[in-house]
PDB file of C-alpha atoms in Angstrom:
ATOM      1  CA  UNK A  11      72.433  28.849 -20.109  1.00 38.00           C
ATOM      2  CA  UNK A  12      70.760  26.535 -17.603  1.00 40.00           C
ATOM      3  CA  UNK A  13      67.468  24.885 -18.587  1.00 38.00           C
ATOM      4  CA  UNK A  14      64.211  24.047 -17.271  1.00 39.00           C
ATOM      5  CA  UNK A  15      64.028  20.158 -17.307  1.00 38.00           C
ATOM      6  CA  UNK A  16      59.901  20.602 -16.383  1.00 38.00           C
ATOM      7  CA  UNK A  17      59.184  23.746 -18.874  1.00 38.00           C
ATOM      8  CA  UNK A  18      56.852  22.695 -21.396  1.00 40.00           C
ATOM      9  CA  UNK A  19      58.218  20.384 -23.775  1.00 38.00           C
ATOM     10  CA  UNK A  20      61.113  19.377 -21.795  1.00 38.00           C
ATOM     11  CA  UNK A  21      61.790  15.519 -22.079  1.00 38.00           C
ATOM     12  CA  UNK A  22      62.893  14.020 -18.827  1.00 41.00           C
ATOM     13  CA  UNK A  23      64.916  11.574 -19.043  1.00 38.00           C
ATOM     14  CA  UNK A  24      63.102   7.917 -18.541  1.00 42.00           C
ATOM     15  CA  UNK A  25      65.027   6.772 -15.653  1.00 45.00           C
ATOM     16  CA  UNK A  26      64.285  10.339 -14.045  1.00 43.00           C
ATOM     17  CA  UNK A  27      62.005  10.965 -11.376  1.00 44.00           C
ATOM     18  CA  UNK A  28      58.718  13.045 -11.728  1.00 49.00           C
ATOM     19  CA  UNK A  29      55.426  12.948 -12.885  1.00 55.00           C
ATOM     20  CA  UNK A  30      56.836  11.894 -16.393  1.00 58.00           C
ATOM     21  CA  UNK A  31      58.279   8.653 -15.408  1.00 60.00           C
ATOM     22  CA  UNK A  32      55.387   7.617 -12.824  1.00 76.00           C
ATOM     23  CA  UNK A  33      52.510   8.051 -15.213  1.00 81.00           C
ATOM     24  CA  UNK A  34      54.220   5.519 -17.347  1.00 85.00           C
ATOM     25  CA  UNK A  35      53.966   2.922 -14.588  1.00 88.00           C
ATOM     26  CA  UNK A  36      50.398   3.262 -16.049  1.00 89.00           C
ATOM     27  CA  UNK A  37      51.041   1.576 -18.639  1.00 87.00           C
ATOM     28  CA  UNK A  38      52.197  -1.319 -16.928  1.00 87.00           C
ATOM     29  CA  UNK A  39      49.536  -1.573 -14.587  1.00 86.00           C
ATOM     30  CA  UNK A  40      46.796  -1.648 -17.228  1.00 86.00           C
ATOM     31  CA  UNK A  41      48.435  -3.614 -19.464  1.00 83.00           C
ATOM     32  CA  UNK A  42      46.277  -6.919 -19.689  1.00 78.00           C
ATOM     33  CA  UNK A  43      49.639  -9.007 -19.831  1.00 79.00           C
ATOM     34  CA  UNK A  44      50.699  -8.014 -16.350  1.00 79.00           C
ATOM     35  CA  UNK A  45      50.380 -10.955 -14.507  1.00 80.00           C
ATOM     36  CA  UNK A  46      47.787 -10.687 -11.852  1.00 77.00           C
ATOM     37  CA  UNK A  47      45.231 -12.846 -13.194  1.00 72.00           C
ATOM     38  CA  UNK A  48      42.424 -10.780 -15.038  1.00 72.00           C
ATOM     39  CA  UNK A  49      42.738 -13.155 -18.376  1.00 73.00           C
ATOM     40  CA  UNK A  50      41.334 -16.166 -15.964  1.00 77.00           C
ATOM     41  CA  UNK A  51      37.965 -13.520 -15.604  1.00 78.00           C
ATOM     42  CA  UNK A  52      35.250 -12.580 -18.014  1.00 81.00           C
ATOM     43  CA  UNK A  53      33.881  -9.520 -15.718  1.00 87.00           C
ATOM     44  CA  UNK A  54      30.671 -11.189 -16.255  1.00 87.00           C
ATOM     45  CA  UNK A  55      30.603 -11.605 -19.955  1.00 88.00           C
ATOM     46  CA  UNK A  56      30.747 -15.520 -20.056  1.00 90.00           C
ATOM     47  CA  UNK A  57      27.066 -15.501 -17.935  1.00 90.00           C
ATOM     48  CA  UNK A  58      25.688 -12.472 -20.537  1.00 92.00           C
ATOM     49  CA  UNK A  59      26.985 -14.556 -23.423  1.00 91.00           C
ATOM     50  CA  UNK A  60      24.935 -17.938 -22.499  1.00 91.00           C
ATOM     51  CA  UNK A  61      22.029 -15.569 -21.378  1.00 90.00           C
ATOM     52  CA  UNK A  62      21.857 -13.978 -24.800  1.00 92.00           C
ATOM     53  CA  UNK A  63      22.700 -10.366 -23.560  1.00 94.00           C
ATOM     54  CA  UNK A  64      25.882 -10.125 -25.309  1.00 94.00           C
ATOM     55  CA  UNK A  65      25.607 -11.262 -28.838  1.00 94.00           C
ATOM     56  CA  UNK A  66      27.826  -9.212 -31.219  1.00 95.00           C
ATOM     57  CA  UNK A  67      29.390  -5.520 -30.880  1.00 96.00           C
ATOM     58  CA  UNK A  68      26.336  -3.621 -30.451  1.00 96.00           C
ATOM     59  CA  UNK A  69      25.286  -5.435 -27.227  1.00 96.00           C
ATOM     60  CA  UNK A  70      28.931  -6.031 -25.562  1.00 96.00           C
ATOM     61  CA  UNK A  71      28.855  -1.987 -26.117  1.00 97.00           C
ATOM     62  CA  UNK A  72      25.601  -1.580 -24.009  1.00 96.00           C
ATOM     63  CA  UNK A  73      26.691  -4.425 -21.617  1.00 95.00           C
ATOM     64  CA  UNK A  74      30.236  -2.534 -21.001  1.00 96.00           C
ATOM     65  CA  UNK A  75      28.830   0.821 -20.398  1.00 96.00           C
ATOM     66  CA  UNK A  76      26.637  -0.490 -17.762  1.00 95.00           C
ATOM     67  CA  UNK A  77      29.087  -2.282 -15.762  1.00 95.00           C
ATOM     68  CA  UNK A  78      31.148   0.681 -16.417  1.00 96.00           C
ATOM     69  CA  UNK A  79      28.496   3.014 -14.573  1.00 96.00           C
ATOM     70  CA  UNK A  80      28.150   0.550 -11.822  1.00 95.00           C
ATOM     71  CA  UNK A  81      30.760  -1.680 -10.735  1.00 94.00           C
ATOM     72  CA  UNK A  82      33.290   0.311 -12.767  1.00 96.00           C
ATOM     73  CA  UNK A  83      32.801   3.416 -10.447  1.00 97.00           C
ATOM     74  CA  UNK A  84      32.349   1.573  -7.605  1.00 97.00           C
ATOM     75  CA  UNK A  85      35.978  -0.133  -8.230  1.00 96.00           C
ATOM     76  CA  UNK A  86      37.520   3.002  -9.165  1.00 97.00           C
ATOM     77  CA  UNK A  87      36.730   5.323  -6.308  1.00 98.00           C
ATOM     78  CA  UNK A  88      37.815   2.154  -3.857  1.00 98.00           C
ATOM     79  CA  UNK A  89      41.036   2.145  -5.942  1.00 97.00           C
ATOM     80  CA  UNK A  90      41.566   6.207  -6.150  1.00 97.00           C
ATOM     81  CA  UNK A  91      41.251   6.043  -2.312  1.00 98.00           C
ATOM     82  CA  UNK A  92      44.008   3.472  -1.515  1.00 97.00           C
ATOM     83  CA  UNK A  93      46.277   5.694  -4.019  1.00 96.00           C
ATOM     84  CA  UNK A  94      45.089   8.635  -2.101  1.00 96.00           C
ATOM     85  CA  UNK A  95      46.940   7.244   1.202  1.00 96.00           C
ATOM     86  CA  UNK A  96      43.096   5.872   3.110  1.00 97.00           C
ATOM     87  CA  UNK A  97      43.349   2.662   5.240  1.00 96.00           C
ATOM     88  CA  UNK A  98      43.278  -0.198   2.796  1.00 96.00           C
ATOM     89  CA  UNK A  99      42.029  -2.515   5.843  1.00 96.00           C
ATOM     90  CA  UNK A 100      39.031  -0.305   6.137  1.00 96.00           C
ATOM     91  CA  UNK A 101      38.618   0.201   2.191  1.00 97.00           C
ATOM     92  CA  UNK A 102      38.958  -3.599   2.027  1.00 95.00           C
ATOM     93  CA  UNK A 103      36.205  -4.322   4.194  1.00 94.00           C
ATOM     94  CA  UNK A 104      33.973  -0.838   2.346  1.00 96.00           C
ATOM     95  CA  UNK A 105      34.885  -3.019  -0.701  1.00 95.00           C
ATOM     96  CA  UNK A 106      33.303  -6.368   0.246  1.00 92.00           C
ATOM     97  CA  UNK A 107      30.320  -4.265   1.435  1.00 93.00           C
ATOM     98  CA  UNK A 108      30.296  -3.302  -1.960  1.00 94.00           C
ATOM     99  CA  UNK A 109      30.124  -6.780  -3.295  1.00 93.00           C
ATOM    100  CA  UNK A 110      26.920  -8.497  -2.200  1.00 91.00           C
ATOM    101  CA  UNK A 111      27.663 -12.081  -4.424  1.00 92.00           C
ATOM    102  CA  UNK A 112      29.546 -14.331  -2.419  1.00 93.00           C
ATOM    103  CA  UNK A 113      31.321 -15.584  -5.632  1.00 92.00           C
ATOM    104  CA  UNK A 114      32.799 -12.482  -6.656  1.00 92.00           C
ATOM    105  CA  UNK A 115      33.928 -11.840  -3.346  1.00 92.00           C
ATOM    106  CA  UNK A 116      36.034 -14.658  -3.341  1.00 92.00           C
ATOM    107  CA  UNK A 117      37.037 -13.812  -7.550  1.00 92.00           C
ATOM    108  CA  UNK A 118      38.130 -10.198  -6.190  1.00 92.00           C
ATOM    109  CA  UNK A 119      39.805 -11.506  -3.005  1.00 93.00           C
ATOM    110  CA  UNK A 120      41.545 -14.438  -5.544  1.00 91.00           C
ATOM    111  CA  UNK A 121      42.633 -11.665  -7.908  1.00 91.00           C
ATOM    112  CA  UNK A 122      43.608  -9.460  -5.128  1.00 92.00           C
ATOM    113  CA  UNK A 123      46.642 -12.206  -3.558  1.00 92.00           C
ATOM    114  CA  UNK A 124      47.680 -12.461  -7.042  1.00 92.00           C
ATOM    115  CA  UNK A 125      48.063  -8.368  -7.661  1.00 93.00           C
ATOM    116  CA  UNK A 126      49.858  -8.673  -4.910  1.00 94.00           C
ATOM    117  CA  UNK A 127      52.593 -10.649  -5.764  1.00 92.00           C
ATOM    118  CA  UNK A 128      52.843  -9.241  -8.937  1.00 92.00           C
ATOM    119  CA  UNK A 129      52.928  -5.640  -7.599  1.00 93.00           C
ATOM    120  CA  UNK A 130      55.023  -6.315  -5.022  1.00 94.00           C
ATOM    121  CA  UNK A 131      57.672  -7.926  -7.635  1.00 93.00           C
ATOM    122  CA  UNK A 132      57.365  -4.728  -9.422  1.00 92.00           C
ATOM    123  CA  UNK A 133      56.797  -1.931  -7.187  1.00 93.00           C
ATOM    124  CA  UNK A 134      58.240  -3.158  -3.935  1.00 93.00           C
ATOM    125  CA  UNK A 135      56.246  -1.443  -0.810  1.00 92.00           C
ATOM    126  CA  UNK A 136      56.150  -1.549   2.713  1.00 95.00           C
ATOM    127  CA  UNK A 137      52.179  -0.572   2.236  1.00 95.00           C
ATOM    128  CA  UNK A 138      51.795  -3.725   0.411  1.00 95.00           C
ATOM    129  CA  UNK A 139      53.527  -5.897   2.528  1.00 95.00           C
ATOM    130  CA  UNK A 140      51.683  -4.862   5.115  1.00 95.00           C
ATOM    131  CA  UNK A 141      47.953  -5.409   3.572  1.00 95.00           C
ATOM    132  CA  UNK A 142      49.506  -9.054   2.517  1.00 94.00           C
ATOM    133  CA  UNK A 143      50.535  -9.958   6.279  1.00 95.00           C
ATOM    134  CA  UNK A 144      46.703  -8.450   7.257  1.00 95.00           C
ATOM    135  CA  UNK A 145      45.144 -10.544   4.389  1.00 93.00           C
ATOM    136  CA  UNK A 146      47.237 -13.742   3.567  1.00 91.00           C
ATOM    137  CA  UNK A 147      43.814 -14.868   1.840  1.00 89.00           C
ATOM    138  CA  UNK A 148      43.817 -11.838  -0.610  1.00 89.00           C
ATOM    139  CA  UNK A 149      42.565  -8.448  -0.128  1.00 92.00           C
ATOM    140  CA  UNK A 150      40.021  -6.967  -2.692  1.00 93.00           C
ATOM    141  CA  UNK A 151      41.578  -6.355  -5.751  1.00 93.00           C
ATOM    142  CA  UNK A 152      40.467  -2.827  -6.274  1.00 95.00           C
ATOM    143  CA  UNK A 153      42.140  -1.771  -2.971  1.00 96.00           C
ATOM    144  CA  UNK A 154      45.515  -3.765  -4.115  1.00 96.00           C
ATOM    145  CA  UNK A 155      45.133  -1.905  -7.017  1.00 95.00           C
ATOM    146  CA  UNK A 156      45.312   1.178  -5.364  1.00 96.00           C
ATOM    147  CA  UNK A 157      47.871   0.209  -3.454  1.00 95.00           C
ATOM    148  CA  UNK A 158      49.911  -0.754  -6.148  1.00 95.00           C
ATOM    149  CA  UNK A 159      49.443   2.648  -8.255  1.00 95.00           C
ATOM    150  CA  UNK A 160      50.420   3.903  -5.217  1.00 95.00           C
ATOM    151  CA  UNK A 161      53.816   1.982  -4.604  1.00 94.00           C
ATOM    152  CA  UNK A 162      54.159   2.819  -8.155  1.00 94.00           C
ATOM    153  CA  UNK A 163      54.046   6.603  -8.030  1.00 94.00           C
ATOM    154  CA  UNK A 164      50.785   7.605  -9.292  1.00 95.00           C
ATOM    155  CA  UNK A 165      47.984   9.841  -8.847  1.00 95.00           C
ATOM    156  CA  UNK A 166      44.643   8.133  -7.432  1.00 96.00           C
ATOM    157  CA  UNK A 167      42.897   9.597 -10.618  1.00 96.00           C
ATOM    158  CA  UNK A 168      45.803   6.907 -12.715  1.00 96.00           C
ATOM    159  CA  UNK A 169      44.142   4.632 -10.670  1.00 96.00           C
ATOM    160  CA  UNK A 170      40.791   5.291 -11.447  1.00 97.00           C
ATOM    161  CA  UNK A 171      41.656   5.147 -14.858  1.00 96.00           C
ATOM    162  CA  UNK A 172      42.681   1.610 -14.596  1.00 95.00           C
ATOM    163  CA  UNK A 173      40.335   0.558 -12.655  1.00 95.00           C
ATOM    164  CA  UNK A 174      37.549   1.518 -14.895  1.00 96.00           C
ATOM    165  CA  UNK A 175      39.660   0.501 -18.103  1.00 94.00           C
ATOM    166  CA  UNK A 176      39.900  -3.030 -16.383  1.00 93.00           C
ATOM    167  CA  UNK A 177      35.714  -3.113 -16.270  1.00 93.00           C
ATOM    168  CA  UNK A 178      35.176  -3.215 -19.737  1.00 94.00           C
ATOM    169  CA  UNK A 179      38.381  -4.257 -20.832  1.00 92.00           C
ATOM    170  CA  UNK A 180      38.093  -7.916 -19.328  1.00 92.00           C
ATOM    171  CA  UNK A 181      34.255  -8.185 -20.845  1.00 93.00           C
ATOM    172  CA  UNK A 182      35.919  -7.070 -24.301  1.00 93.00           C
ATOM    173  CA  UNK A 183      38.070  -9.181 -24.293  1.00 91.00           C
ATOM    174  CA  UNK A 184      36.170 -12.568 -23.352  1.00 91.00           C
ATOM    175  CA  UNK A 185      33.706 -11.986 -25.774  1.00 92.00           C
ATOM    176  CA  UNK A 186      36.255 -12.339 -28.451  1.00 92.00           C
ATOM    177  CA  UNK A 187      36.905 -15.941 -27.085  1.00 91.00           C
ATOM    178  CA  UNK A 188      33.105 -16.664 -26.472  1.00 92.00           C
ATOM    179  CA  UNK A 189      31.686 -15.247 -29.659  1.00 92.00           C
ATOM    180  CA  UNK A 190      34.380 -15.664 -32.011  1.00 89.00           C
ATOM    181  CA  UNK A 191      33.818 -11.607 -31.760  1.00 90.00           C
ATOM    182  CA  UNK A 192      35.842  -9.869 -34.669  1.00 93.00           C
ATOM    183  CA  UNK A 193      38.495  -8.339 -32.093  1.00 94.00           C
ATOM    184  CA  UNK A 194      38.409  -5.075 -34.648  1.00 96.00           C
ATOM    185  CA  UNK A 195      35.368  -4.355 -33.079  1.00 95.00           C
ATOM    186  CA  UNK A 196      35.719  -5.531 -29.581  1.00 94.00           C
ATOM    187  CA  UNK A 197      38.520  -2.663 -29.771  1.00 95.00           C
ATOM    188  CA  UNK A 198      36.201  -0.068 -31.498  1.00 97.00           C
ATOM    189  CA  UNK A 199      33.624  -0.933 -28.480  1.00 96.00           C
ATOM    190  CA  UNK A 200      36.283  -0.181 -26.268  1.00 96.00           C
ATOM    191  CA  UNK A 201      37.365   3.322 -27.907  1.00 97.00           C
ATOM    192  CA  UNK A 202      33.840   4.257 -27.825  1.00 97.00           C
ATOM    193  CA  UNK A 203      33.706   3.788 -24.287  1.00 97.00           C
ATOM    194  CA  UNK A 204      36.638   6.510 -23.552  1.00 96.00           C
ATOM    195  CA  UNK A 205      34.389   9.370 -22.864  1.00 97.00           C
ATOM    196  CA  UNK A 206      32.093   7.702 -20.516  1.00 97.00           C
ATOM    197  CA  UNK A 207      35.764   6.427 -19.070  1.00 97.00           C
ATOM    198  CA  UNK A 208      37.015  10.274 -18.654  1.00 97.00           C
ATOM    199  CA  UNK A 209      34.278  10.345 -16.839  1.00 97.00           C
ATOM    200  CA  UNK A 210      34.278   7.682 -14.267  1.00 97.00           C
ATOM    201  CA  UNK A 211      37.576   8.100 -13.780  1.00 97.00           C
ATOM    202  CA  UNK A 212      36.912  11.844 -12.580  1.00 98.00           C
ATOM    203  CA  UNK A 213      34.265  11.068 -10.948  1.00 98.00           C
ATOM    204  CA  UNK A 214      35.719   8.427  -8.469  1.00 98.00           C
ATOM    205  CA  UNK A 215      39.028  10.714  -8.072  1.00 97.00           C
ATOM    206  CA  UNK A 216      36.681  13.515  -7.081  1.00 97.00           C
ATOM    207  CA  UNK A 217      34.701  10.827  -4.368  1.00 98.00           C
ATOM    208  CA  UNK A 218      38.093   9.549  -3.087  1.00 97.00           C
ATOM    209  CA  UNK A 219      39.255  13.131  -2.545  1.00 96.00           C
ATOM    210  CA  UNK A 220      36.348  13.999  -0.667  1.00 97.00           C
ATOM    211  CA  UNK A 221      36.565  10.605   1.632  1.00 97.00           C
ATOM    212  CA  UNK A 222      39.715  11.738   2.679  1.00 93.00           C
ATOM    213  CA  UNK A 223      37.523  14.213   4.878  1.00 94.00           C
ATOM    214  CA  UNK A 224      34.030  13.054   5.065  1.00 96.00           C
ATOM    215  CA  UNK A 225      34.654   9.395   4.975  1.00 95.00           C
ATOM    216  CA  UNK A 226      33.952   6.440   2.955  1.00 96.00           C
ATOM    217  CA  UNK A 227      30.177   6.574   2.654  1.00 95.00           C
ATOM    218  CA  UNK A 228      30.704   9.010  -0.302  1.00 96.00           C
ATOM    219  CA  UNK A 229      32.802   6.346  -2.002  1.00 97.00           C
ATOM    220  CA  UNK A 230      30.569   5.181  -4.889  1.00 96.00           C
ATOM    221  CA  UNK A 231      28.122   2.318  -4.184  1.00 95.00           C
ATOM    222  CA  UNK A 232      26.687   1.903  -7.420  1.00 92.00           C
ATOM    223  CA  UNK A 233      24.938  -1.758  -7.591  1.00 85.00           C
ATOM    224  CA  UNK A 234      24.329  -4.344 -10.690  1.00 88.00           C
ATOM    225  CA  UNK A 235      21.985  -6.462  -9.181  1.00 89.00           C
ATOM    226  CA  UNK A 236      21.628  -8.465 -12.714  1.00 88.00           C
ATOM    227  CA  UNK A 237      25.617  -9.243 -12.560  1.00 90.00           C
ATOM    228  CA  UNK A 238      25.739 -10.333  -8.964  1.00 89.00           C
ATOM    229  CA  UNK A 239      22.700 -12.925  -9.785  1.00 91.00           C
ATOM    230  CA  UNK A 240      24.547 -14.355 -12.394  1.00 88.00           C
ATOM    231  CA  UNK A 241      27.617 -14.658 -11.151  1.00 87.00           C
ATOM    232  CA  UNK A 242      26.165 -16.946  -8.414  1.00 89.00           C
ATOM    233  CA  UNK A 243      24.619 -18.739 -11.842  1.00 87.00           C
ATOM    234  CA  UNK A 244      28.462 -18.951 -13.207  1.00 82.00           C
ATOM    235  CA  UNK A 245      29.881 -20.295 -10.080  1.00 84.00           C
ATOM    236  CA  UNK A 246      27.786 -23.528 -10.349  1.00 87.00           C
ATOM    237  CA  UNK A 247      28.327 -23.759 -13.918  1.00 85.00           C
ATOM    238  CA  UNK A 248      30.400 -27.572 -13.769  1.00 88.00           C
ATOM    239  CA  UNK A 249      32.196 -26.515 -16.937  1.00 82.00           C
ATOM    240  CA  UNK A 250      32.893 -22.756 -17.813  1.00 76.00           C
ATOM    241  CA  UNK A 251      36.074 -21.118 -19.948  1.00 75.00           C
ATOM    242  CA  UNK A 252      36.193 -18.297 -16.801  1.00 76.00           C
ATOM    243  CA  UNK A 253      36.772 -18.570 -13.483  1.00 72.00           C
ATOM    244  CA  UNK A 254      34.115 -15.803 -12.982  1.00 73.00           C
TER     245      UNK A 254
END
């Protein structure tokens, strides 16, 4: 009798194709050893830190959620739209609209040649290879991102995911460094943030959908004001642990 490989709880097999075997690309992609360059980059945290905003798990919570609801979004519904086949040349260019500091233009465009490589090494893509001969400088990372969950063979909702995992993950993760920050509770912070993730995530996925017919003005444009001020602070820093 023949069976139904995608009935509920059927196993495919992991070298298979299908929805099974793409979602765990996901894994890879949000993994904070893949090497594209997020350990150099505090998401902020190293400024909050000296500023006295983030001083133990209570305060990295509140400072996480907030760039969560801000740039998070706004990074997640750019990156759900690549995924979701836009033009990454016009989503590029939404995104540094998006990004009013001058220094973390040049952090996301720095971050984004380095994606790059490492997604095209891992995901190889004709998509990608094009946005690297358009941008030999670096695109914006959240639109390599999507291009890469995209090369990869997931859903632009995966990509939100990541994207808004990768907000408050890098913050988390500095602030062990900076504050000697029992890592325990740098990972609680981070659990704690899951619903407000969910979210996001849904959120952008939803936006990026919609852009698909009504454009990219209902992309999220969700600004942090405080962030981009001190990460013009940060870049004039002459000694920091980050680059941003």
């Amino acid at each position: 009798m023949d069976t139904d490989t995608c009935a509920p709880g059927a196993v495919e097999p992991p070298d298979g194709p299908g929805p099974y075997a793409a979602r765990a690309a996901l894994l890879v992609l949000a993994d904070g050893r893949f090497p594209a360059g997020g350990h150099a980059h505090s998401g902020g945290a190293e400024a909050a830190v000296k500023a006295g905003r983030i001083r133990d798990a209570a305060t990295l919570e509140a400072f996480c959620r907030g760039r969560l609801h801000t740039t998070g979004l706004t990074a997640a519904g750019l990156a759900a739209a690549a995924t979701a086949g836009l033009d990454p040349l016009d989503l590029a260019d939404a995104a540094d609209a998006r990004t009013p500091s001058p220094a973390l233009r040049a952090a996301a465009r720095r971050l984004g040649r380095q994606l790059t490589r490492a997604a095209r090494a891992a995901w190889p893509s004709p998509e990608l290879d094009a946005l690297a001969a358009a941008r030999p400088r670096g695109a914006h990372q959240t639109v390599v991102l999507g291009l890469a969950a995209r090369a990869a063979g997931l859903a632009p909702l995966d990509a939100a995911y990541a994207a808004g995992y990768e907000a408050v993950s890098g913050p988390a993760t500095a602030a062990v460094r900076l504050l000697s920050l029992d890592p325990f509770d740098a990972t609680a912070v981070l659990a704690g943030l899951t619903p407000a993730l969910d979210r996001v995530a849904h959120e952008a996925a939803e936006a990026a959908r919609r852009a698909a017919f009504e454009g990219l003005d209902v992309l999220p444009a969700v600004s942090a004001p405080l962030l981009d001020i001190a990460a013009e602070q940060h870049a004039a820093w002459p000694v920091r642990l980050f680059a941003s």
